[in-house]
mmCIF file of C-alpha atoms in Angstrom:
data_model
loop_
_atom_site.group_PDB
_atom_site.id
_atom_site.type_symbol
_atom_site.label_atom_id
_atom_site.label_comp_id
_atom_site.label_asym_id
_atom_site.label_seq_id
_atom_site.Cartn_x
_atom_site.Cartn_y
_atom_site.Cartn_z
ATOM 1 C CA UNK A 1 -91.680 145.020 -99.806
ATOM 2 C CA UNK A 2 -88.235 144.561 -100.892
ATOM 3 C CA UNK A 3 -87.335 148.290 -100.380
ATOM 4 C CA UNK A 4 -84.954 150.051 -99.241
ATOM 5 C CA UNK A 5 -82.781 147.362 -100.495
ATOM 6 C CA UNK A 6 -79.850 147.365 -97.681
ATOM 7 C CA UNK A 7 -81.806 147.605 -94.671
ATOM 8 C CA UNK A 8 -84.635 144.976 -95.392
ATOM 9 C CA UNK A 9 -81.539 142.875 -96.096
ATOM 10 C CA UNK A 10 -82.807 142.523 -99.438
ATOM 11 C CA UNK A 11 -78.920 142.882 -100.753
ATOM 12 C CA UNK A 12 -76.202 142.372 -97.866
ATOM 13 C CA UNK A 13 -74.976 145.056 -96.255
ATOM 14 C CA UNK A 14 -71.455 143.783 -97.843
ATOM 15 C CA UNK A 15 -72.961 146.381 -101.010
ATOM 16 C CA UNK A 16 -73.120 149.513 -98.903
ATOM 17 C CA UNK A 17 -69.523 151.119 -99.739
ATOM 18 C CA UNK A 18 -69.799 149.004 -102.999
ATOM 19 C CA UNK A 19 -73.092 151.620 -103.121
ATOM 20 C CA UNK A 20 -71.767 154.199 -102.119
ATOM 21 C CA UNK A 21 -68.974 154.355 -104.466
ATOM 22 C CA UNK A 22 -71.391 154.214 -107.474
ATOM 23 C CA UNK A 23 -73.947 156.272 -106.201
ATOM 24 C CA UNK A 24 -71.498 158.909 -105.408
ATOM 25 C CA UNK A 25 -70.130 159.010 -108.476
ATOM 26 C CA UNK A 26 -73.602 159.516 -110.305
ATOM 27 C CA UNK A 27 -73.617 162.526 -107.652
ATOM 28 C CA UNK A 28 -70.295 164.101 -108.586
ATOM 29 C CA UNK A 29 -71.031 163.306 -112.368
ATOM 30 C CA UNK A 30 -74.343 165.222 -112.205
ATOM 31 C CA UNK A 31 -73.274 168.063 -110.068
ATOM 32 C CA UNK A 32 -70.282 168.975 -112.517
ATOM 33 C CA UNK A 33 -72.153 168.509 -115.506
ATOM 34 C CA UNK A 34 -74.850 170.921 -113.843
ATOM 35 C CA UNK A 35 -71.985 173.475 -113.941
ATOM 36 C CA UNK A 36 -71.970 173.216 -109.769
ATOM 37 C CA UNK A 37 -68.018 172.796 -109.598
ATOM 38 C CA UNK A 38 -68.099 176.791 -110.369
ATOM 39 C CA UNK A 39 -68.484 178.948 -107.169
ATOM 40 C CA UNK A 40 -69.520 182.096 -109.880
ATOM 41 C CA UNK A 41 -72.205 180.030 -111.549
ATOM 42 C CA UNK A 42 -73.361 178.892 -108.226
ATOM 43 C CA UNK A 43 -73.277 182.468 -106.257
ATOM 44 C CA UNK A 44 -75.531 183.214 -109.464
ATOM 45 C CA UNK A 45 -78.442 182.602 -107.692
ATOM 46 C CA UNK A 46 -78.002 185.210 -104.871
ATOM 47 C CA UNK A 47 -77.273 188.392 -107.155
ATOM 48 C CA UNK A 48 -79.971 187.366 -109.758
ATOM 49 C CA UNK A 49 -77.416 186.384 -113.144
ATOM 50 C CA UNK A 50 -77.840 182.312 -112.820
ATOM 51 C CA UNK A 51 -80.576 180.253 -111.458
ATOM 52 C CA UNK A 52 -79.013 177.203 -111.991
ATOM 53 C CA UNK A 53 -78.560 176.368 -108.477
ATOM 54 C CA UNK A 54 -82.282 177.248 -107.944
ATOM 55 C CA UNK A 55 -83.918 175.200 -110.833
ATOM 56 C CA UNK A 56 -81.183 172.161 -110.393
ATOM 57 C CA UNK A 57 -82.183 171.975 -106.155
ATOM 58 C CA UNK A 58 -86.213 172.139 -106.675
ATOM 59 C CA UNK A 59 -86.473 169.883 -109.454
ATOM 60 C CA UNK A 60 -84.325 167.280 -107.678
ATOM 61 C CA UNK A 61 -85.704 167.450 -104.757
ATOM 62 C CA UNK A 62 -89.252 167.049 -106.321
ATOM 63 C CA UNK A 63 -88.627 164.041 -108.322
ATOM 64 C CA UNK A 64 -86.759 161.990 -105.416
ATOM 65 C CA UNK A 65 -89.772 163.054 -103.345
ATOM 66 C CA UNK A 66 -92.723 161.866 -105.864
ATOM 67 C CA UNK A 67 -90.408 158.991 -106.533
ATOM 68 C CA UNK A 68 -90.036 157.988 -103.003
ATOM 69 C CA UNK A 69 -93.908 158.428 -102.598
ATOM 70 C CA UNK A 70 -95.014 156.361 -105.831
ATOM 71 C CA UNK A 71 -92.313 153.892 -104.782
ATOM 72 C CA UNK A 72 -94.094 153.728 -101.104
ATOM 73 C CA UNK A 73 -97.511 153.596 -102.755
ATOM 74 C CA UNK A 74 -96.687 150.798 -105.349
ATOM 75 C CA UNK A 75 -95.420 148.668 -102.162
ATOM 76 C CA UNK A 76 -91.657 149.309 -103.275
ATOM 77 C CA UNK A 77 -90.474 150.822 -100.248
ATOM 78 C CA UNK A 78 -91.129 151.073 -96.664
ATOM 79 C CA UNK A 79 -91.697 154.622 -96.362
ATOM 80 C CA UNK A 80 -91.252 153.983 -92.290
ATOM 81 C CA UNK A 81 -87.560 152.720 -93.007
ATOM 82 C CA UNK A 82 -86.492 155.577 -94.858
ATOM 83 C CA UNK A 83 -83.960 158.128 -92.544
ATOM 84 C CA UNK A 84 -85.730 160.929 -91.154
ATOM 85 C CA UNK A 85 -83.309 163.046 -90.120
ATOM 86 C CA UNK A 86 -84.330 164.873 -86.783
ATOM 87 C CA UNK A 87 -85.362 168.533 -86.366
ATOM 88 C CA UNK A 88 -84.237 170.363 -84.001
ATOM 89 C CA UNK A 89 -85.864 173.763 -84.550
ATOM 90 C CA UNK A 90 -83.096 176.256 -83.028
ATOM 91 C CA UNK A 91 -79.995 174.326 -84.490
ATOM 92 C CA UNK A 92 -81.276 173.720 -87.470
ATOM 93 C CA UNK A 93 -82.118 177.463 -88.143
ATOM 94 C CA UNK A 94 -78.732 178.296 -86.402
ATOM 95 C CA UNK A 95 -76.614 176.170 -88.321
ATOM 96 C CA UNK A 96 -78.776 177.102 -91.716
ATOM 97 C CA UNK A 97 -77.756 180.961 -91.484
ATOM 98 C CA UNK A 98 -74.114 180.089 -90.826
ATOM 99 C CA UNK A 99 -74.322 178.216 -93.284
ATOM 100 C CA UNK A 100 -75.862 180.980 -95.427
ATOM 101 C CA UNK A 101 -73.060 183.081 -94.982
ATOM 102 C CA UNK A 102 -70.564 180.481 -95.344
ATOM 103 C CA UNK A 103 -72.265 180.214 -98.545
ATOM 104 C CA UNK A 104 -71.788 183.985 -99.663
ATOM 105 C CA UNK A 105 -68.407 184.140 -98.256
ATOM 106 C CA UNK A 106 -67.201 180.858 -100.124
ATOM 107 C CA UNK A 107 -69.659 180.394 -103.022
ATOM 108 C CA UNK A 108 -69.369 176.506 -102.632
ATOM 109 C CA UNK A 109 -71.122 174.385 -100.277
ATOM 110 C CA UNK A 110 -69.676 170.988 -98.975
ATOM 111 C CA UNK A 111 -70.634 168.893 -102.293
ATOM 112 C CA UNK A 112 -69.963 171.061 -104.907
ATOM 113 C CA UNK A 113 -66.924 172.244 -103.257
ATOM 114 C CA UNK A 114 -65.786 168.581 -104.244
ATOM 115 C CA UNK A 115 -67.106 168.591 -107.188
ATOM 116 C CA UNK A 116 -64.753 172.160 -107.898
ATOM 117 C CA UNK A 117 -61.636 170.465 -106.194
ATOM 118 C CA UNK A 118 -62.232 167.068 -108.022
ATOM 119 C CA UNK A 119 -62.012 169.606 -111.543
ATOM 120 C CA UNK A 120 -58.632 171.355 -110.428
ATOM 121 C CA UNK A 121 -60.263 174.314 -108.716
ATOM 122 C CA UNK A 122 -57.800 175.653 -106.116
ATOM 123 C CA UNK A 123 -60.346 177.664 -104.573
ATOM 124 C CA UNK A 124 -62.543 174.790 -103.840
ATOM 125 C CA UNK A 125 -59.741 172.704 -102.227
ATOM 126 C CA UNK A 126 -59.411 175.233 -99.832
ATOM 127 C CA UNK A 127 -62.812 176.118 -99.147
ATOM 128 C CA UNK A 128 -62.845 172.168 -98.466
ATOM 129 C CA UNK A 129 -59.952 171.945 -96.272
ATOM 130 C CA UNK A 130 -61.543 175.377 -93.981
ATOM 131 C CA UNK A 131 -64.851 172.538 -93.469
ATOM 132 C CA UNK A 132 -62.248 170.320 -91.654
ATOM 133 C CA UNK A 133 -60.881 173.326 -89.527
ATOM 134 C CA UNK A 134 -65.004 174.534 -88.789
ATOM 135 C CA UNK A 135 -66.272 170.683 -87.920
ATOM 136 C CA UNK A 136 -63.087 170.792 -85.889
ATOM 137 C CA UNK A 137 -63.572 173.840 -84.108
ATOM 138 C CA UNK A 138 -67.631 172.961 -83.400
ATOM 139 C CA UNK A 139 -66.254 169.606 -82.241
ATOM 140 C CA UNK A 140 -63.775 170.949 -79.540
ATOM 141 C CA UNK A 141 -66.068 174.148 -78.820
ATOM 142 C CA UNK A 142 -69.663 171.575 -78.278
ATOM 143 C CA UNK A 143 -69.630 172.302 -74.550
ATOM 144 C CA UNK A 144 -70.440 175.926 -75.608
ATOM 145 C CA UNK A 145 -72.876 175.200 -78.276
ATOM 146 C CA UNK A 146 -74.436 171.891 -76.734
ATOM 147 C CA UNK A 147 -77.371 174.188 -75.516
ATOM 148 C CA UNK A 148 -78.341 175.745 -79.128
ATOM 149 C CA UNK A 149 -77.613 171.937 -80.749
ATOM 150 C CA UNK A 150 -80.211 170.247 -78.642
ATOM 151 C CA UNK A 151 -82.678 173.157 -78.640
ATOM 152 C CA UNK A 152 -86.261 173.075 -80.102
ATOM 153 C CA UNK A 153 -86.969 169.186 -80.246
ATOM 154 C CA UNK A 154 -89.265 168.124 -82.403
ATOM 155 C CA UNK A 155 -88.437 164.148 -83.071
ATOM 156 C CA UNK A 156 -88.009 162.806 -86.934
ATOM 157 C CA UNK A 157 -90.713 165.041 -87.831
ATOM 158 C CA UNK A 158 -92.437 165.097 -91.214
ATOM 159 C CA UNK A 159 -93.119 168.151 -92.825
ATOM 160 C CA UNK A 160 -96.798 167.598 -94.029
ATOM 161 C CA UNK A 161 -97.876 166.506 -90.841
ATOM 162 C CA UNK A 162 -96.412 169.815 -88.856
ATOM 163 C CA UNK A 163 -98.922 171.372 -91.504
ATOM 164 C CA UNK A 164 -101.200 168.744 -90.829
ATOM 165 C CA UNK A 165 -101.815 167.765 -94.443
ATOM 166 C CA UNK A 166 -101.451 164.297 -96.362
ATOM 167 C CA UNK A 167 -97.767 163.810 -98.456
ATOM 168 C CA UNK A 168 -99.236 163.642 -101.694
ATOM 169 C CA UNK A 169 -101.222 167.367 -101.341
ATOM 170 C CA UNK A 170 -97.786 168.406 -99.705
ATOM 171 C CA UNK A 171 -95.903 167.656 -102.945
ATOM 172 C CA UNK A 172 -98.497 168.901 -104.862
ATOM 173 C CA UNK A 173 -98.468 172.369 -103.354
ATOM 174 C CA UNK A 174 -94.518 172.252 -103.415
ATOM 175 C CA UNK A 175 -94.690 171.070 -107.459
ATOM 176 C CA UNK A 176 -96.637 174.023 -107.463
ATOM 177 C CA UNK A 177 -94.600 176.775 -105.610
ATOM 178 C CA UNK A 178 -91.725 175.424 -107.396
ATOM 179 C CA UNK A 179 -93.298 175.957 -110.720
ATOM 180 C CA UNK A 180 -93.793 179.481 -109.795
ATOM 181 C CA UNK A 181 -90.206 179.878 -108.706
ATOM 182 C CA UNK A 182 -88.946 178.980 -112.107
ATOM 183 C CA UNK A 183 -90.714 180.894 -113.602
ATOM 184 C CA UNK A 184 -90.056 184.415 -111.444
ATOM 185 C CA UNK A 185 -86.031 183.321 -111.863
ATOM 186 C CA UNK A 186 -86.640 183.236 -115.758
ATOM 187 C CA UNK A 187 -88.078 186.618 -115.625
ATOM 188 C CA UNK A 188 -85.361 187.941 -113.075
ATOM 189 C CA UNK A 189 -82.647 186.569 -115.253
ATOM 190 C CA UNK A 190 -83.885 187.832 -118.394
ATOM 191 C CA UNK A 191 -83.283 191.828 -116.585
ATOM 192 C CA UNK A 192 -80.809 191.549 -115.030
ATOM 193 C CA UNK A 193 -76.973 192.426 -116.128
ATOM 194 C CA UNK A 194 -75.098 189.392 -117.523
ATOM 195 C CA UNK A 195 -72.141 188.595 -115.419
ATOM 196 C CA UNK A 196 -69.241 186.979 -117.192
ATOM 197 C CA UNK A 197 -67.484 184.160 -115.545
ATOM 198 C CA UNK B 1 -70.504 188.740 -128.570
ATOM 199 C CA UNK B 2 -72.281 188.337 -125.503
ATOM 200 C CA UNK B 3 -75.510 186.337 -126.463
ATOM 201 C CA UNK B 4 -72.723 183.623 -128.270
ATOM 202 C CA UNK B 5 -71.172 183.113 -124.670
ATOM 203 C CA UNK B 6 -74.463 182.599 -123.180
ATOM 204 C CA UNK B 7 -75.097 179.969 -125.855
ATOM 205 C CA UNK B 8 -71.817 178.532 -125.196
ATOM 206 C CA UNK B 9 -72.075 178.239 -121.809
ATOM 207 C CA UNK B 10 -75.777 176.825 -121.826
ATOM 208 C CA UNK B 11 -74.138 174.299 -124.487
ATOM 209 C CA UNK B 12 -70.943 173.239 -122.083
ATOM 210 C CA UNK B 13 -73.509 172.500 -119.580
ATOM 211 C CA UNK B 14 -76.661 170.121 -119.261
ATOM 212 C CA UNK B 15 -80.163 171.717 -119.199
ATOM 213 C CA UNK B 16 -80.956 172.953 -115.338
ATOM 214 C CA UNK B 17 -84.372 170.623 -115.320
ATOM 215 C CA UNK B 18 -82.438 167.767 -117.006
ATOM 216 C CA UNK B 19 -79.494 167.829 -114.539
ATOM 217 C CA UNK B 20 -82.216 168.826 -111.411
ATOM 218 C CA UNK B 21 -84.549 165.603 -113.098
ATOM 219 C CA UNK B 22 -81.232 162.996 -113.352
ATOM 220 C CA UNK B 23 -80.314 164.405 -109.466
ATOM 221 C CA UNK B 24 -83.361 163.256 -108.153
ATOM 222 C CA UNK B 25 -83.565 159.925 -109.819
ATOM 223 C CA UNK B 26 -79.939 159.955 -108.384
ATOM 224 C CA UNK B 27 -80.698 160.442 -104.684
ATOM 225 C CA UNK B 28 -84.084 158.391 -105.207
ATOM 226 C CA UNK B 29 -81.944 155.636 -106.186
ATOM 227 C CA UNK B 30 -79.878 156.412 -103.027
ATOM 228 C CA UNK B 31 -83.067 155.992 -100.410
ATOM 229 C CA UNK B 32 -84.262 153.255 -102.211
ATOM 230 C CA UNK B 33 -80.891 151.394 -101.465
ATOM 231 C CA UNK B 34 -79.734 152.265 -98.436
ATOM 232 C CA UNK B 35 -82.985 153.928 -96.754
ATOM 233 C CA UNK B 36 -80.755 157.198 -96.307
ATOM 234 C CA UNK B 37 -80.273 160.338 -98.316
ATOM 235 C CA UNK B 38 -76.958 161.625 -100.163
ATOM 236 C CA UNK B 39 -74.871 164.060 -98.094
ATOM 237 C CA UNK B 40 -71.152 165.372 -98.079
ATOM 238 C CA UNK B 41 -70.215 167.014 -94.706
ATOM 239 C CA UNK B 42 -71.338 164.000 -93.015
ATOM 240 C CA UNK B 43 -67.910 162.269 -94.744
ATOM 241 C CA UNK B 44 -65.538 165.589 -93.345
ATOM 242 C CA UNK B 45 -66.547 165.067 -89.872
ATOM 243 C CA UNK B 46 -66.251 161.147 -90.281
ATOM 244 C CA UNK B 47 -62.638 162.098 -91.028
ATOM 245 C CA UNK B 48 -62.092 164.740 -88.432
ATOM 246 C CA UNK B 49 -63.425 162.306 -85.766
ATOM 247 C CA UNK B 50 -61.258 159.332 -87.159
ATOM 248 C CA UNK B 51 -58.311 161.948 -87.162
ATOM 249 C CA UNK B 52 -58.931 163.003 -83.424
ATOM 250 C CA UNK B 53 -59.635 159.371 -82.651
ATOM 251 C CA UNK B 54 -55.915 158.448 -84.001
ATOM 252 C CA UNK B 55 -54.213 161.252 -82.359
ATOM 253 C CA UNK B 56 -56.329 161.081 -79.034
ATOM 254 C CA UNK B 57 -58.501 158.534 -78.443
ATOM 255 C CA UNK B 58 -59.001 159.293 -74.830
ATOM 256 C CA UNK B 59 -59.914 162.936 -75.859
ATOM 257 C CA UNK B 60 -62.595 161.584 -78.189
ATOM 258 C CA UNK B 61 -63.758 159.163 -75.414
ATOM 259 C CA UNK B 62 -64.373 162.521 -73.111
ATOM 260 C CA UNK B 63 -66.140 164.225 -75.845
ATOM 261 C CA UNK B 64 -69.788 164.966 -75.526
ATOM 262 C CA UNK B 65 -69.905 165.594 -79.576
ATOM 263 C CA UNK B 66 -67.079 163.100 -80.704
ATOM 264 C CA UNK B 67 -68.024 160.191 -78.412
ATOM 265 C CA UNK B 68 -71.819 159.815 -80.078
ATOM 266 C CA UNK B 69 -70.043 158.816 -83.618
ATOM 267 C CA UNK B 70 -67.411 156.202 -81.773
ATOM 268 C CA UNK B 71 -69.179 153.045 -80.408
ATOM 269 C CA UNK B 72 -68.747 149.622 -80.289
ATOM 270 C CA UNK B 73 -72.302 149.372 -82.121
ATOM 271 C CA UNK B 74 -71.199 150.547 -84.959
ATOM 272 C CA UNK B 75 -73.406 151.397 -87.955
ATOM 273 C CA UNK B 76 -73.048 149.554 -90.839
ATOM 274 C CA UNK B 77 -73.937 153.009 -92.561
ATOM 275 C CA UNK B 78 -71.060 155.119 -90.489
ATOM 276 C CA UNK B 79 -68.130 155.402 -93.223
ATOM 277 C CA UNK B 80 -71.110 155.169 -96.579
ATOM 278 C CA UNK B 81 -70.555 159.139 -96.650
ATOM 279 C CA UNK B 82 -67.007 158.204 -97.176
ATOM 280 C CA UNK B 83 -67.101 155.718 -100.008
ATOM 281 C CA UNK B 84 -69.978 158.005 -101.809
ATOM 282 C CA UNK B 85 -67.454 161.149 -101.067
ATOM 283 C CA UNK B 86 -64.419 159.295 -102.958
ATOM 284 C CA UNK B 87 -67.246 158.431 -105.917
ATOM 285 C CA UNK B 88 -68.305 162.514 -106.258
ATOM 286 C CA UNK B 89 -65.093 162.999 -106.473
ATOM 287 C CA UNK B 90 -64.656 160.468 -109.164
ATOM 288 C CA UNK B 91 -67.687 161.297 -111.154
ATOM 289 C CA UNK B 92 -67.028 164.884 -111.072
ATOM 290 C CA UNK B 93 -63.573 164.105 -112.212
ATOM 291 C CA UNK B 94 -64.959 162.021 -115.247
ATOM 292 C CA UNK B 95 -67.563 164.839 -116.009
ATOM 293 C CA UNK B 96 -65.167 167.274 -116.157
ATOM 294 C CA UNK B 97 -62.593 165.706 -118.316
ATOM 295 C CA UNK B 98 -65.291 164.544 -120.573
ATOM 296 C CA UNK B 99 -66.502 168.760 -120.878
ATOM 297 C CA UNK B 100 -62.905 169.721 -121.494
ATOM 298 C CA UNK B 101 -62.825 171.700 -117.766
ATOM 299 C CA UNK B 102 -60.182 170.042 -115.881
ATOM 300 C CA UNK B 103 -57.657 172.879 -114.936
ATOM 301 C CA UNK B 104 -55.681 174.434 -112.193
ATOM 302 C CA UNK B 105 -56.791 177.743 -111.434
ATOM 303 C CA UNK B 106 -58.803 180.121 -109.307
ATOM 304 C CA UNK B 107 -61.871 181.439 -110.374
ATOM 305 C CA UNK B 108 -62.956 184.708 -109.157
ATOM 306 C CA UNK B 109 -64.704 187.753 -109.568
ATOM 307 C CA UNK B 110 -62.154 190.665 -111.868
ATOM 308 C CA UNK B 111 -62.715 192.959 -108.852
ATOM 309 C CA UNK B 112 -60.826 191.068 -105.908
ATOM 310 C CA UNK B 113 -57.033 189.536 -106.312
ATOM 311 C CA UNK B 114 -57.065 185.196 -106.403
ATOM 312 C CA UNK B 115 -55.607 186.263 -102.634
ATOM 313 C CA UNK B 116 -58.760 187.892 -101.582
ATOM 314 C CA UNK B 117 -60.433 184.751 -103.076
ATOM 315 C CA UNK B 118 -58.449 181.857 -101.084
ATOM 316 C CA UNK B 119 -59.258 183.873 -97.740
ATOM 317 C CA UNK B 120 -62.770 184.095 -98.508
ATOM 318 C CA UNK B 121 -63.098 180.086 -99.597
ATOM 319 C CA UNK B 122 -61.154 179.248 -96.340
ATOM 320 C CA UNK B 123 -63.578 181.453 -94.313
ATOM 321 C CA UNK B 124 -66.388 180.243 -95.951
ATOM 322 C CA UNK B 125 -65.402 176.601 -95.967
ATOM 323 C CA UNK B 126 -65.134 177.202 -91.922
ATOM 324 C CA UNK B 127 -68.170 178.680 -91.540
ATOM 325 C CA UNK B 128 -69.970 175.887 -93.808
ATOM 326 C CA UNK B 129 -68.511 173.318 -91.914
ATOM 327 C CA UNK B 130 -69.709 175.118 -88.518
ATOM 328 C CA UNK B 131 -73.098 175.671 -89.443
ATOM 329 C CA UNK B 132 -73.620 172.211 -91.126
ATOM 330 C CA UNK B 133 -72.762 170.282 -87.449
ATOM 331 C CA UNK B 134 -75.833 172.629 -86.141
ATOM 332 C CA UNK B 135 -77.831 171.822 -89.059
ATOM 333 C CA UNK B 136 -77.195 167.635 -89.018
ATOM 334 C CA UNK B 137 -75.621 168.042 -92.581
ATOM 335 C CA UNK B 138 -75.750 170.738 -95.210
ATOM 336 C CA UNK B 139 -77.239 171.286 -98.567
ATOM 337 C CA UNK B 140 -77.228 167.771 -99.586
ATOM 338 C CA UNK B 141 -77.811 165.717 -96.073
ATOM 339 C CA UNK B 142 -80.217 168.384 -94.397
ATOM 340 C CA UNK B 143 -81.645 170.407 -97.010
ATOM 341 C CA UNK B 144 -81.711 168.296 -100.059
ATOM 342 C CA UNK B 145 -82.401 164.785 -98.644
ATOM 343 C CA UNK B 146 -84.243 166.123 -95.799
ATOM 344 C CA UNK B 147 -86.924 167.547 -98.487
ATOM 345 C CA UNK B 148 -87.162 164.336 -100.462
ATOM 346 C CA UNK B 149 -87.960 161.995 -97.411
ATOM 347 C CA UNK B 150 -90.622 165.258 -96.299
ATOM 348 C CA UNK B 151 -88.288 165.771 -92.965
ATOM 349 C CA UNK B 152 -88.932 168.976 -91.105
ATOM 350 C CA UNK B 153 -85.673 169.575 -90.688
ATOM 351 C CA UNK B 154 -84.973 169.428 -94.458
ATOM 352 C CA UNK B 155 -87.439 172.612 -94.851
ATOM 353 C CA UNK B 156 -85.790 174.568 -92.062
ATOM 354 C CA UNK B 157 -82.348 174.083 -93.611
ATOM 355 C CA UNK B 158 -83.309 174.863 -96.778
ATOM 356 C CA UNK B 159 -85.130 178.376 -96.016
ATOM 357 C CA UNK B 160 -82.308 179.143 -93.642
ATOM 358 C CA UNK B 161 -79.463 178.454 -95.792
ATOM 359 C CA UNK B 162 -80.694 180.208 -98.642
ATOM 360 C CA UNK B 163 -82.115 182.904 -96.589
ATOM 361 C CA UNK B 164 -79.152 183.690 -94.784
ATOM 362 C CA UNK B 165 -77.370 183.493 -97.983
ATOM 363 C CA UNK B 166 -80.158 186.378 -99.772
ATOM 364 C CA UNK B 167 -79.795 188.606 -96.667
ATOM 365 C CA UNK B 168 -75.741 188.541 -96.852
ATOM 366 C CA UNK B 169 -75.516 188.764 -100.012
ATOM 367 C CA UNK B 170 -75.494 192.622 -100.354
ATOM 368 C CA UNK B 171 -73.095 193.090 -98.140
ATOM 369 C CA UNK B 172 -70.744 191.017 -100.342
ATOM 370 C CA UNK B 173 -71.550 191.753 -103.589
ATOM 371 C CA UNK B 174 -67.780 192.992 -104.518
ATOM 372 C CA UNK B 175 -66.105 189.221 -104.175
ATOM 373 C CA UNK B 176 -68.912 187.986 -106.788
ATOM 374 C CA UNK B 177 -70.534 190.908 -109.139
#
């Protein structure tokens, strides 16, 4: 198995900014192009005008995740060496509906408020610069939260086996619900007003 | 009048599936090289930390939260959200020069004053960058990456982010429709 490149040492770790820098930049380049440096297009998805954020998310999300599972089934990649980032039931859910409404209150989140900045959007500079002042005041406030960040432990847990199927049936039924999505945002779109922007 | 902006919008950008279909080879690309997802808060706390670290290094060595991303182990993966921050903001640069949208201005909704606006970004930047240190990362390091690699976590963000977003929505619908 030669995959994932940097940490089988297949390419020295000398490549990981080098890797980053690219890789970003395929990020930014995609996420602008998607129309995602425009906080209107993007609150779109929450009043019904503009899916984009909806149909963009799924489908990426499904094709890294077949990828990454026809990659670990052709011997490609070590599925076990891929980052599972841990779940912590209560913070996640916390931090997901402040999140939410940072979301609805800002109409960027962290990425495509760079992607707005990086286009001359003042309003996504300074949605930016308030994530330095929130990480900041979570950082100085942790005492307080500690309790909520550490609560619900559940390890680097995997999805399909919390629902105690195989991956490949997982992605299956999520190819499946997000298939249906699209298809209930066409509708929505199609009735309801068209906001200019 | 109305159907020709659509059209010219849906021209100006790419086609939802075909930007969704070139993210995903994207951030495929990204596990298959460095065994970790894409992300973008990850980098703002990096620099908040390194900030606080510079000003007060004994006040990050005290820190139950700031101490965990300071060691002398450090991973050769730590500053990566960095470098990959610098390159979204390059790439989005180059998209947007090559679409004709590079511009200094403030978009928002006819209803609310580019005031209004600013307060609400800064609010909602501080709230985003709150929730996303409960959530280990935001859209694109919990949510988005966490679903490709099938973490639980991922799923949780994702519901709860876009939840939360549905349910406050209503309330405000004057900065947006």
């Amino acid at each position: 198995m030669i995959g994932p490149l940097i940490p089988q040492g297949t390419i020295g770790s000398e490549w990981s900014n080098v890797s980053g820098l690219i890789l970003g930049m395929g990020f930014g380049y995609v996420l602008e192009s998607s129309g995602f440096s425009s906080s209107r297009k993007l609150a779109g998805v929450f009043y019904g005008y503009d899916f984009v954020v909806l149909k963009v998310f799924f489908t990426a999300a499904i094709t890294a995740m077949v990828g990454l599972l026809y990659f670990s089934y052709l011997g490609w990649v070590d599925f076990s060496m891929i980052y599972i980032n841990p779940t912590f039931v209560t913070s996640a859910i916390v931090g997901g509906v402040i999140m939410g409404l940072g979301f609805i209150m800002g109409g960027f989140c962290p990425g495509t408020s760079f992607c707005g900045a990086a286009i001359g959007k003042i309003d996504a500079m300074i949605f930016s610069l308030g994530m330095f002042v929130g990480i900041f005041l979570f950082s100085e406030a942790f005492p307080l939260f500690e309790k909520i960040y550490y609560g619900g432990p559940m390890g680097n847990s995997l999805v399909n086996e919390v629902l105690g199927m195989s991956k490949g049936v997982f992605a299956l039924i999520l190819i499946v619900v997000a298939v249906g999505a699209f298809m209930v945002a066409t509708l929505v779109e199609k009735r309801v007003k068209k906001v200019d922007y | 009048m109305n159907t020709s902006s659509t059209e010219d919008r849906g021209k100006r950008y790419l086609n939802p599936y075909f930007g969704g279909f070139l993210l995903g080879l994207v951030l495929l690309a990204t596990m298959f090289v460095t065994g970790r997802g894409l992300g973008a808060s990850g980098a703002v706390k990096s620099t908040v930390v390194e900030a606080v670290n510079t000003v007060s290094p004994k006040h990050v060595e005290k820190s139950k939260y700031y101490s965990q991303f300071v060691s002398d182990d450090i991973h050769p993966m730590s500053n990566w959200l960095v470098f990959e921050v610098i390159g979204v903001l390059a790439g989005a640069f180059v998209s947007g020069a090559l679409a004709g949208r590079l511009k200094f201005k403030i978009e928002h909704s006819p209803k609310i004053t580019s005031r209004t606006r600013l307060v609400m970004a800064l609010l909602g930047g501080l709230m985003f960058g709150l929730g996303s240190q409960f959530g280990r990362g935001c859209t694109s390091g919990a949510a988005l990456s966490g679903m490709a690699s099938l973490a639980t976590s991922g799923f949780i963000a994702m519901m709860a982010i876009f939840g939360s977003a549905y349910m406050f929505a209503y309330f405000f619908r004057k900065f947006w429709i």
